[in-house]
Short mmCIF file of C-alpha atoms in Angstrom, two decimals:
data_model
loop_
_atom_site.label_atom_id
_atom_site.label_comp_id
_atom_site.label_asym_id
_atom_site.label_seq_id
_atom_site.Cartn_x
_atom_site.Cartn_y
_atom_site.Cartn_z
CA MET A 1 0.00 0.00 0.00
CA SER A 2 1.32 3.41 -0.90
CA LEU A 3 0.12 6.52 0.87
CA SER A 4 2.58 8.88 -0.76
CA PRO A 5 -0.12 11.21 -2.11
CA VAL A 6 -0.91 12.26 1.47
CA ALA A 7 2.62 12.84 2.68
CA GLY A 8 4.22 16.25 2.97
CA VAL A 9 3.14 19.75 3.85
CA GLY A 10 1.74 22.52 1.72
CA LYS A 11 0.79 20.38 -1.26
CA ALA A 12 -2.49 20.21 -3.18
CA ARG A 13 -5.81 20.45 -1.39
CA ARG A 14 -6.97 17.15 0.06
CA GLY A 15 -10.42 16.22 1.29
CA LEU A 16 -11.01 15.25 4.92
CA HIS A 17 -14.23 13.58 6.02
CA MET A 18 -14.83 13.33 9.75
CA ILE A 19 -17.46 11.05 11.30
CA THR A 20 -18.03 11.84 14.99
CA TRP A 21 -19.93 9.81 17.55
CA GLY A 22 -20.54 10.56 21.21
CA CYS A 23 -20.21 13.53 23.48
CA GLN A 24 -19.42 17.19 22.91
CA MET A 25 -15.81 16.48 23.83
CA ASN A 26 -15.58 14.27 20.76
CA VAL A 27 -17.05 17.10 18.69
CA TYR A 28 -14.32 19.38 20.03
CA ASP A 29 -11.64 16.73 19.42
CA SER A 30 -12.80 16.28 15.82
CA ALA A 31 -12.51 19.99 15.23
CA ARG A 32 -8.99 20.06 16.63
CA MET A 33 -7.95 17.07 14.50
CA THR A 34 -9.14 19.11 11.55
CA ASP A 35 -6.92 21.93 12.81
CA VAL A 36 -3.78 19.81 13.05
CA LEU A 37 -4.31 18.35 9.59
CA ARG A 38 -4.90 21.70 7.92
CA PRO A 39 -1.15 22.38 7.39
CA LEU A 40 -1.00 19.15 5.37
CA GLY A 41 -3.58 20.59 2.99
CA TYR A 42 -6.63 18.78 4.33
CA THR A 43 -9.96 20.60 4.21
CA PRO A 44 -13.37 19.20 5.23
CA VAL A 45 -15.63 17.54 2.65
CA ASP A 46 -19.14 16.23 3.16
CA ASN A 47 -18.87 12.99 1.20
CA PRO A 48 -16.42 10.21 2.13
CA ALA A 49 -16.16 9.32 -1.56
CA ASP A 50 -14.52 12.72 -2.08
CA ALA A 51 -12.15 12.36 0.86
CA ASP A 52 -8.45 11.58 0.77
CA MET A 53 -8.71 10.87 4.48
CA VAL A 54 -11.62 9.61 6.58
CA ILE A 55 -11.50 9.66 10.37
CA LEU A 56 -13.96 7.88 12.63
CA ASN A 57 -13.89 9.63 16.00
CA THR A 58 -15.50 7.03 18.20
CA CYS A 59 -17.26 6.77 21.55
CA HIS A 60 -17.22 3.72 23.83
CA ILE A 61 -20.03 4.75 26.18
CA ARG A 62 -23.02 3.35 24.30
CA ASP A 63 -23.95 -0.28 23.86
CA ARG A 64 -22.30 -2.21 21.00
CA ALA A 65 -20.05 0.76 20.27
CA ALA A 66 -17.24 -1.33 18.79
CA GLU A 67 -19.57 -3.29 16.50
CA LYS A 68 -21.01 -0.05 15.14
CA VAL A 69 -17.48 1.08 14.32
CA PHE A 70 -16.67 -2.13 12.46
CA SER A 71 -19.94 -1.88 10.55
CA GLU A 72 -19.05 1.63 9.42
CA LEU A 73 -15.53 0.51 8.54
CA GLY A 74 -17.00 -2.16 6.26
CA ARG A 75 -18.92 0.52 4.37
CA LEU A 76 -15.85 2.72 4.11
CA ARG A 77 -13.72 -0.18 2.85
CA VAL A 78 -15.90 -0.32 -0.26
CA ILE A 79 -15.29 3.38 -0.87
CA LYS A 80 -11.56 2.95 -0.23
CA ASP A 81 -11.36 0.10 -2.75
CA GLU A 82 -13.36 2.02 -5.37
CA ARG A 83 -11.11 5.05 -5.04
CA ARG A 84 -7.98 2.90 -5.24
CA ALA A 85 -9.25 1.37 -8.50
CA GLU A 86 -9.43 4.93 -9.81
CA GLY A 87 -5.86 5.64 -8.70
CA ARG A 88 -6.85 7.62 -5.61
CA GLU A 89 -5.76 6.58 -2.14
CA THR A 90 -7.83 7.04 1.00
CA VAL A 91 -6.26 7.15 4.45
CA LEU A 92 -8.67 5.51 6.89
CA ALA A 93 -8.21 6.33 10.58
CA VAL A 94 -10.03 5.27 13.74
CA ALA A 95 -9.71 7.70 16.65
CA GLY A 96 -11.27 8.18 20.06
CA CYS A 97 -12.30 5.85 22.85
CA VAL A 98 -13.06 2.72 20.83
CA ALA A 99 -9.61 3.07 19.28
CA GLN A 100 -8.13 3.35 22.77
CA ALA A 101 -10.05 0.34 24.07
CA GLU A 102 -9.74 -1.97 21.08
CA GLY A 103 -6.28 -0.99 19.78
CA GLU A 104 -4.66 -3.87 17.90
CA GLN A 105 -8.00 -5.64 17.62
CA ILE A 106 -9.12 -3.02 15.10
CA LEU A 107 -6.15 -3.77 12.86
CA LYS A 108 -6.75 -7.52 13.18
CA ARG A 109 -10.41 -7.27 12.18
CA ALA A 110 -9.98 -4.42 9.71
CA PRO A 111 -6.39 -4.57 8.34
CA TYR A 112 -7.26 -1.98 5.72
CA VAL A 113 -7.34 0.69 8.46
CA ASP A 114 -4.23 2.87 8.17
CA ILE A 115 -4.15 4.67 11.54
CA VAL A 116 -5.48 3.91 15.01
CA LEU A 117 -5.07 6.67 17.60
CA GLY A 118 -6.37 7.25 21.09
CA PRO A 119 -7.95 10.49 22.34
CA GLN A 120 -4.73 11.61 24.03
CA THR A 121 -2.57 11.43 20.89
CA TYR A 122 -4.38 13.32 18.14
CA HIS A 123 -1.79 16.12 18.28
CA ARG A 124 0.56 13.53 16.75
CA LEU A 125 -1.76 12.88 13.80
CA PRO A 126 0.42 14.61 11.15
CA GLU A 127 3.36 12.47 12.26
CA MET A 128 1.20 9.34 12.03
CA VAL A 129 0.15 10.26 8.48
CA ALA A 130 3.80 10.64 7.51
CA ARG A 131 4.76 7.36 9.22
CA ALA A 132 1.98 5.50 7.43
CA ALA A 133 3.12 6.94 4.12
CA ARG A 134 6.76 6.01 4.70
CA ALA A 135 6.10 2.54 6.09
CA GLY A 136 3.33 1.59 3.70
CA GLY A 137 1.41 -0.01 6.54
CA SER A 138 -0.74 0.67 9.55
CA VAL A 139 0.19 2.93 12.46
CA ILE A 140 -1.18 2.62 15.98
CA ASP A 141 -0.72 5.12 18.82
CA THR A 142 -2.84 4.60 21.92
CA ASP A 143 -0.34 5.73 24.53
CA PHE A 144 -1.06 8.14 27.34
CA PRO A 145 1.81 10.55 26.58
CA ALA A 146 3.40 12.59 29.33
CA GLU A 147 3.05 15.80 27.38
CA GLN A 148 -0.26 17.66 27.26
CA LYS A 149 -1.71 17.31 23.77
CA PHE A 150 -3.16 20.82 24.01
CA ASP A 151 0.35 22.27 24.14
CA PHE A 152 0.97 21.01 20.61
CA LEU A 153 -2.21 22.17 18.90
CA PRO A 154 -2.27 25.08 16.41
CA GLN A 155 -2.52 28.39 18.21
CA ASP A 156 -4.29 30.37 15.50
CA ALA A 157 -8.02 31.04 15.66
CA ALA A 158 -9.80 27.71 15.71
CA PRO A 159 -11.59 27.49 12.33
CA GLN A 160 -14.36 25.30 13.69
CA THR A 161 -15.75 28.31 15.56
CA ALA A 162 -15.66 30.71 12.61
CA GLY A 163 -19.16 32.13 12.16
CA ASN A 164 -20.45 30.28 15.22
CA VAL A 165 -22.11 32.08 18.10
CA SER A 166 -21.73 29.16 20.51
CA ALA A 167 -18.67 26.92 20.87
CA PHE A 168 -17.20 24.14 23.01
CA LEU A 169 -13.86 24.46 24.78
CA THR A 170 -12.23 21.45 26.45
CA VAL A 171 -10.51 22.41 29.71
CA GLN A 172 -10.24 19.04 31.47
CA GLU A 173 -9.94 15.41 30.46
CA GLY A 174 -9.93 12.04 32.10
CA CYS A 175 -11.48 10.68 35.27
CA ASP A 176 -10.23 9.36 38.59
CA LYS A 177 -13.64 8.28 39.91
CA PHE A 178 -13.82 4.72 38.47
CA CYS A 179 -17.58 4.34 38.51
CA SER A 180 -18.41 0.66 38.18
CA PHE A 181 -20.21 1.03 34.84
CA CYS A 182 -17.85 3.44 33.05
CA VAL A 183 -14.91 2.97 30.67
CA VAL A 184 -13.73 6.59 30.69
CA PRO A 185 -10.83 6.13 33.17
CA TYR A 186 -9.50 3.38 30.90
CA THR A 187 -9.94 5.21 27.59
CA ARG A 188 -9.28 8.83 28.58
CA GLY A 189 -6.86 8.28 31.45
CA ALA A 190 -6.43 10.15 34.72
CA GLU A 191 -7.84 13.61 35.36
CA ALA A 192 -5.74 16.33 33.76
CA SER A 193 -6.46 20.03 33.36
CA ARG A 194 -5.23 22.59 30.86
CA PRO A 195 -3.27 25.58 32.14
CA VAL A 196 -5.36 28.69 32.70
CA VAL A 197 -3.31 30.72 30.22
CA SER A 198 -4.01 28.19 27.45
CA VAL A 199 -7.75 28.16 28.15
CA LEU A 200 -8.05 31.93 28.26
CA ALA A 201 -6.03 32.33 25.06
CA GLU A 202 -8.28 29.92 23.16
CA ALA A 203 -11.39 31.55 24.58
CA ARG A 204 -10.20 34.98 23.43
CA ARG A 205 -9.56 33.62 19.92
CA MET A 206 -13.05 32.18 19.88
CA VAL A 207 -14.63 35.46 20.96
CA ALA A 208 -12.57 37.38 18.40
CA GLY A 209 -14.09 35.05 15.78
CA GLY A 210 -17.65 35.87 16.82
CA VAL A 211 -18.36 33.37 19.61
CA ARG A 212 -20.61 34.76 22.34
CA GLU A 213 -21.20 31.61 24.38
CA ILE A 214 -18.61 29.06 25.47
CA THR A 215 -19.36 25.69 27.03
CA LEU A 216 -16.42 24.36 29.02
CA LEU A 217 -16.01 20.62 28.59
CA GLY A 218 -14.51 17.85 30.67
CA GLN A 219 -15.25 14.30 31.71
CA ASN A 220 -15.36 15.79 35.23
CA VAL A 221 -15.21 19.45 34.33
CA ASN A 222 -15.77 20.69 37.87
CA ALA A 223 -12.67 18.76 38.94
CA TYR A 224 -10.69 21.31 36.91
CA HIS A 225 -7.40 22.14 38.64
CA GLY A 226 -5.33 24.02 36.08
CA GLU A 227 -2.08 25.83 36.68
CA GLY A 228 -2.78 29.54 37.02
CA PRO A 229 -0.64 32.42 35.76
CA ASP A 230 0.33 33.05 39.38
CA GLY A 231 1.77 29.53 39.66
CA GLY A 232 -1.04 28.36 41.90
CA VAL A 233 -3.82 25.88 41.15
CA TRP A 234 -7.10 27.36 39.91
CA GLY A 235 -10.44 25.63 40.27
CA LEU A 236 -13.31 25.90 37.81
CA ALA A 237 -14.90 28.77 39.72
CA ARG A 238 -11.81 30.95 39.48
CA LEU A 239 -11.48 30.09 35.79
CA ALA A 240 -15.11 31.12 35.24
CA TYR A 241 -14.48 34.49 36.88
CA ALA A 242 -11.51 35.08 34.56
CA LEU A 243 -13.49 34.05 31.48
CA ALA A 244 -16.31 36.40 32.46
CA GLU A 245 -13.87 39.31 32.13
CA ILE A 246 -13.37 38.68 28.39
CA PRO A 247 -15.22 41.46 26.52
CA GLY A 248 -17.87 40.05 24.23
CA LEU A 249 -18.25 36.70 26.01
CA ASP A 250 -21.87 36.88 27.12
CA ARG A 251 -22.47 33.36 28.38
CA ILE A 252 -20.51 30.59 30.09
CA ARG A 253 -21.67 27.01 30.59
CA TYR A 254 -19.89 23.83 31.65
CA MET A 255 -20.44 20.08 31.52
CA THR A 256 -20.21 17.31 32.66
CA SER A 257 -20.03 17.71 36.45
CA HIS A 258 -19.70 15.22 39.30
CA PRO A 259 -21.54 15.90 42.58
CA ARG A 260 -18.36 15.15 44.55
CA ASP A 261 -16.53 18.03 42.84
CA MET A 262 -19.17 20.74 43.29
CA ASP A 263 -17.33 22.95 45.81
CA ASP A 264 -18.40 26.09 47.68
CA ALA A 265 -16.53 28.39 45.30
CA LEU A 266 -18.38 27.06 42.28
CA ILE A 267 -21.74 27.32 44.02
CA MET A 268 -20.97 30.95 44.86
CA ALA A 269 -19.92 31.58 41.26
CA HIS A 270 -23.45 30.65 40.22
CA ARG A 271 -24.68 33.28 42.67
CA ASP A 272 -22.24 36.03 41.64
CA LEU A 273 -21.56 35.62 37.90
CA PRO A 274 -24.37 36.76 35.57
CA ALA A 275 -22.49 35.22 32.63
CA LEU A 276 -22.64 31.76 34.23
CA MET A 277 -25.91 30.41 32.93
CA PRO A 278 -28.52 29.02 35.36
CA PHE A 279 -28.49 25.55 33.82
CA LEU A 280 -26.39 22.76 35.31
CA HIS A 281 -25.88 19.19 34.16
CA LEU A 282 -25.24 17.25 37.36
CA PRO A 283 -25.53 13.47 36.88
CA VAL A 284 -26.79 11.46 39.84
CA GLN A 285 -27.31 8.08 38.06
CA SER A 286 -29.51 6.56 40.79
CA GLY A 287 -31.57 7.52 43.82
CA SER A 288 -30.74 4.36 45.77
CA ASP A 289 -27.88 4.51 48.26
CA SER A 290 -27.10 0.82 47.81
CA ILE A 291 -26.86 1.21 44.04
CA LEU A 292 -24.86 4.44 44.34
CA LYS A 293 -22.43 2.52 46.54
CA ALA A 294 -22.27 -0.34 44.04
CA MET A 295 -21.64 2.23 41.31
CA ASN A 296 -18.78 3.72 43.40
CA ARG A 297 -20.29 7.18 43.04
CA GLY A 298 -19.04 8.40 46.41
CA HIS A 299 -22.24 10.21 47.41
CA THR A 300 -25.67 9.31 48.74
CA ALA A 301 -29.06 10.34 47.46
CA ASP A 302 -29.45 12.78 50.35
CA ASP A 303 -26.00 14.22 49.63
CA TYR A 304 -27.32 15.03 46.18
CA ARG A 305 -30.54 16.52 47.53
CA ARG A 306 -28.62 18.77 49.93
CA LEU A 307 -26.29 19.88 47.14
CA VAL A 308 -29.25 20.80 44.94
CA ASP A 309 -30.76 22.79 47.81
CA ARG A 310 -27.53 24.77 48.21
CA LEU A 311 -27.30 25.45 44.49
CA ARG A 312 -30.89 26.66 44.30
CA GLU A 313 -30.41 28.82 47.36
CA ALA A 314 -27.45 30.47 45.61
CA ARG A 315 -29.24 30.73 42.24
CA PRO A 316 -33.03 30.42 42.61
CA ASP A 317 -33.67 30.21 38.87
CA LEU A 318 -31.20 27.34 38.40
CA ALA A 319 -32.49 24.45 36.27
CA LEU A 320 -30.97 20.99 36.46
CA SER A 321 -30.37 18.19 34.03
CA SER A 322 -29.03 14.77 34.98
CA ASP A 323 -28.14 11.24 33.87
CA PHE A 324 -29.86 8.07 35.07
CA ILE A 325 -28.99 4.41 34.62
CA VAL A 326 -31.66 1.80 35.28
CA GLY A 327 -30.97 -1.88 35.79
CA HIS A 328 -27.47 -1.64 37.24
CA PRO A 329 -26.51 -5.08 38.62
CA GLY A 330 -28.29 -5.68 41.89
CA GLU A 331 -30.98 -3.03 41.37
CA THR A 332 -34.22 -4.13 43.03
CA ASP A 333 -37.73 -2.75 42.69
CA GLU A 334 -37.12 -0.83 45.92
CA ASP A 335 -33.92 0.67 44.52
CA PHE A 336 -35.75 1.79 41.40
CA GLU A 337 -38.53 3.35 43.45
CA ALA A 338 -35.88 5.30 45.37
CA THR A 339 -34.69 6.73 42.07
CA MET A 340 -38.24 7.73 41.16
CA ARG A 341 -38.62 9.44 44.55
CA LEU A 342 -35.43 11.41 44.03
CA ILE A 343 -36.65 12.57 40.62
CA GLY A 344 -39.91 13.68 42.19
CA ASP A 345 -38.10 15.47 45.01
CA VAL A 346 -35.58 17.33 42.83
CA GLY A 347 -37.40 18.06 39.58
CA PHE A 348 -35.38 18.14 36.37
CA ALA A 349 -35.69 20.38 33.34
CA LEU A 350 -33.95 17.78 31.19
CA ALA A 351 -32.46 14.33 31.70
CA TYR A 352 -30.71 11.54 29.85
CA SER A 353 -31.60 8.00 30.82
CA PHE A 354 -30.29 4.62 29.75
CA LYS A 355 -30.49 0.94 30.47
CA TYR A 356 -27.36 -0.46 32.05
CA SER A 357 -25.24 -2.29 29.48
CA VAL A 358 -22.09 -4.27 30.07
CA ARG A 359 -18.76 -2.58 29.34
CA PRO A 360 -16.01 -5.22 29.22
CA GLY A 361 -13.28 -4.55 31.75
CA THR A 362 -15.45 -2.50 34.12
CA PRO A 363 -16.21 -3.78 37.64
CA ALA A 364 -19.95 -4.05 36.99
CA ALA A 365 -19.46 -6.25 33.94
CA GLY A 366 -18.83 -9.33 36.06
CA ALA A 367 -21.05 -8.37 38.97
CA PRO A 368 -23.72 -10.84 40.16
CA LEU A 369 -27.45 -10.14 40.03
CA GLN A 370 -27.57 -8.82 36.48
CA VAL A 371 -31.04 -7.41 35.79
CA ALA A 372 -33.19 -8.93 33.05
CA GLU A 373 -33.65 -6.88 29.90
CA THR A 374 -37.43 -6.97 30.20
CA VAL A 375 -37.19 -5.46 33.69
CA LYS A 376 -34.79 -2.79 32.44
CA ASP A 377 -37.22 -1.92 29.65
CA GLN A 378 -40.15 -1.54 32.03
CA ARG A 379 -38.18 0.62 34.45
CA LEU A 380 -36.77 2.81 31.72
CA GLN A 381 -40.23 3.49 30.28
CA ALA A 382 -41.60 4.47 33.68
CA LEU A 383 -38.60 6.67 34.47
CA GLN A 384 -38.66 8.42 31.09
CA ALA A 385 -42.39 9.10 31.39
CA LEU A 386 -41.79 10.92 34.68
CA LEU A 387 -38.84 12.83 33.27
CA ARG A 388 -40.81 13.88 30.18
CA GLU A 389 -43.59 15.15 32.43
CA GLN A 390 -41.10 17.23 34.41
CA GLN A 391 -39.51 18.59 31.24
CA ASP A 392 -42.90 19.60 29.87
CA ASP A 393 -43.79 21.28 33.16
CA PHE A 394 -40.53 23.21 33.21
CA ASN A 395 -40.90 24.39 29.62
CA GLY A 396 -44.48 25.38 30.34
CA SER A 397 -43.34 27.44 33.32
CA VAL A 398 -41.45 29.75 30.97
CA VAL A 399 -44.53 30.61 28.90
CA ASP A 400 -45.76 34.20 29.40
CA ARG A 401 -42.33 35.16 30.75
CA VAL A 402 -39.69 37.35 29.14
CA ALA A 403 -36.39 35.51 28.68
CA PRO A 404 -33.06 36.76 27.28
CA VAL A 405 -32.32 34.73 24.17
CA LEU A 406 -28.94 34.42 22.46
CA PHE A 407 -29.67 34.03 18.75
CA THR A 408 -27.51 31.53 16.93
CA GLY A 409 -28.95 31.28 13.41
CA ARG A 410 -31.90 30.73 11.13
CA GLY A 411 -34.76 28.42 11.96
CA ARG A 412 -36.29 25.88 9.62
CA LYS A 413 -39.05 28.17 8.40
CA PRO A 414 -38.59 31.25 6.19
CA GLY A 415 -38.14 34.39 8.26
CA GLN A 416 -37.62 32.39 11.44
CA MET A 417 -34.63 32.76 13.77
CA VAL A 418 -33.58 30.44 16.57
CA GLY A 419 -31.64 30.97 19.77
CA ARG A 420 -31.18 29.59 23.27
CA SER A 421 -32.69 30.67 26.55
CA PRO A 422 -30.49 30.77 29.66
CA TRP A 423 -31.88 27.29 30.45
CA LEU A 424 -30.69 25.88 27.10
CA GLN A 425 -34.14 25.73 25.52
CA ALA A 426 -34.41 26.36 21.79
CA VAL A 427 -36.51 29.49 21.15
CA HIS A 428 -37.96 30.48 17.77
CA VAL A 429 -39.07 33.97 16.73
CA ASP A 430 -39.82 35.82 13.51
CA GLY A 431 -36.84 38.00 12.72
CA SER A 432 -33.88 38.76 10.49
CA ASP A 433 -30.26 37.62 10.28
CA ASP A 434 -29.25 40.76 12.18
CA LEU A 435 -30.28 38.96 15.36
CA VAL A 436 -27.46 36.40 15.12
CA GLY A 437 -24.96 36.94 17.89
CA THR A 438 -27.22 39.23 19.92
CA VAL A 439 -29.01 38.64 23.21
CA CYS A 440 -32.56 39.94 23.04
CA PRO A 441 -35.53 39.77 25.41
CA VAL A 442 -38.25 37.49 24.05
CA LEU A 443 -41.76 37.05 25.35
CA ILE A 444 -42.30 33.29 25.36
CA THR A 445 -45.79 32.56 24.07
CA THR A 446 -45.86 28.88 23.10
CA ARG A 447 -44.48 25.59 24.35
CA LEU A 448 -43.78 23.22 21.47
CA SER A 449 -42.76 19.56 21.65
CA ASN A 450 -39.02 20.22 21.77
CA SER A 451 -38.74 23.99 21.78
CA LEU A 452 -40.39 27.30 22.64
CA ALA A 453 -41.76 30.08 20.47
CA GLY A 454 -42.22 33.75 21.18
CA HIS A 455 -41.77 37.24 19.81
CA LEU A 456 -39.24 39.99 20.31
CA ILE A 457 -40.36 42.68 22.67
CA GLU A 458 -40.28 46.25 21.41
CA GLU A 459 -36.96 47.25 22.93
CA CYS A 460 -35.02 44.67 20.96
CA ALA A 461 -37.02 45.16 17.78
CA LEU A 462 -36.20 48.87 17.84
CA ALA A 463 -32.54 48.20 18.62
#
């Protein structure tokens, strides 16, 4: 196999097709892989048949994640073979958490893959492309390098944010919590935080490119402990205060948080920082203390309730979203009912819920008392019905209120614009493109199935 057409820097334009699965951190990682490949002449294309390189950025959280990757690889192999018959080579790469977890197994099952790289090594991607071209074979790099990958990324304005009003910014990676059901500590490594100077510099570049809202990302983002410009360690709260001082940055969000890392300083930041939006994703996973212990979550249901009370005391308009897993090994009917009680006690504006599924290598995978799929299905349906009811109630509570909306672009209908409320709800109004990038007060008039509708009040219309 010869990959010589892709080697070198500054040559002819080459197409890059990126397929991304999973969380917002993977979306951010895909954008940065695009950044590091740009000096080699790669630019994004929509069709893999037009691509000189295709990257699958994978996620290992969902059920049958690896099999879905191999299925997609089979489809891409056909495209690769067709292009080769035409004299055009395609570099096929698998990145992300499945690549980290499966490693050599990917090359055994799909030997036509050229590059396998873990989520901590994508800053080395240009080197891997060159190595694959020189060696004429596959390259694998799933190490956890000592250097911070962010230190090696391009420092110019990130092109993925150009023209965007809202953007993601990874500030922390990895996890030290080792929840029984989760593969993240094994695929993303230990908790590590970017230096404050690096985060602020990227945020300023984003704002200079038109971004008005930044969502800080991390597997445990509120465990952020980055080196500050003063040589000390900064927590997420102190970072948020510094970000809020950037002119033009109207809104700050962060996800995903762990209850154990929600400290006093961060709670007070929600009280004191208008730019820190009153919407918090705070996964609890279960309302049963015995299941929380089996999950190794490190908190009880009442710990979570007390934390929510403190957050709402600091920021009365705070809305919460969460994650729930039903059917964790050992979960009884009584455990499930405890989860339903917690949902009723707390009230969630949004939630993500899943059936427990085995992740090889995790402690829960071999645990006794695995729950039957039929029982998981029944519990999930009941839980989601309650969560949908709470979401509808929360969205209905905004109707007839005026909410500041950050407009991000056009809606689906002619003359329609869409934006986000402080509580992350999509809001549609009749308006013009001039609204994009502005925060305007909107009278919410209608609750739709997955969004809200309203109209601009006079002050913003005149402005």
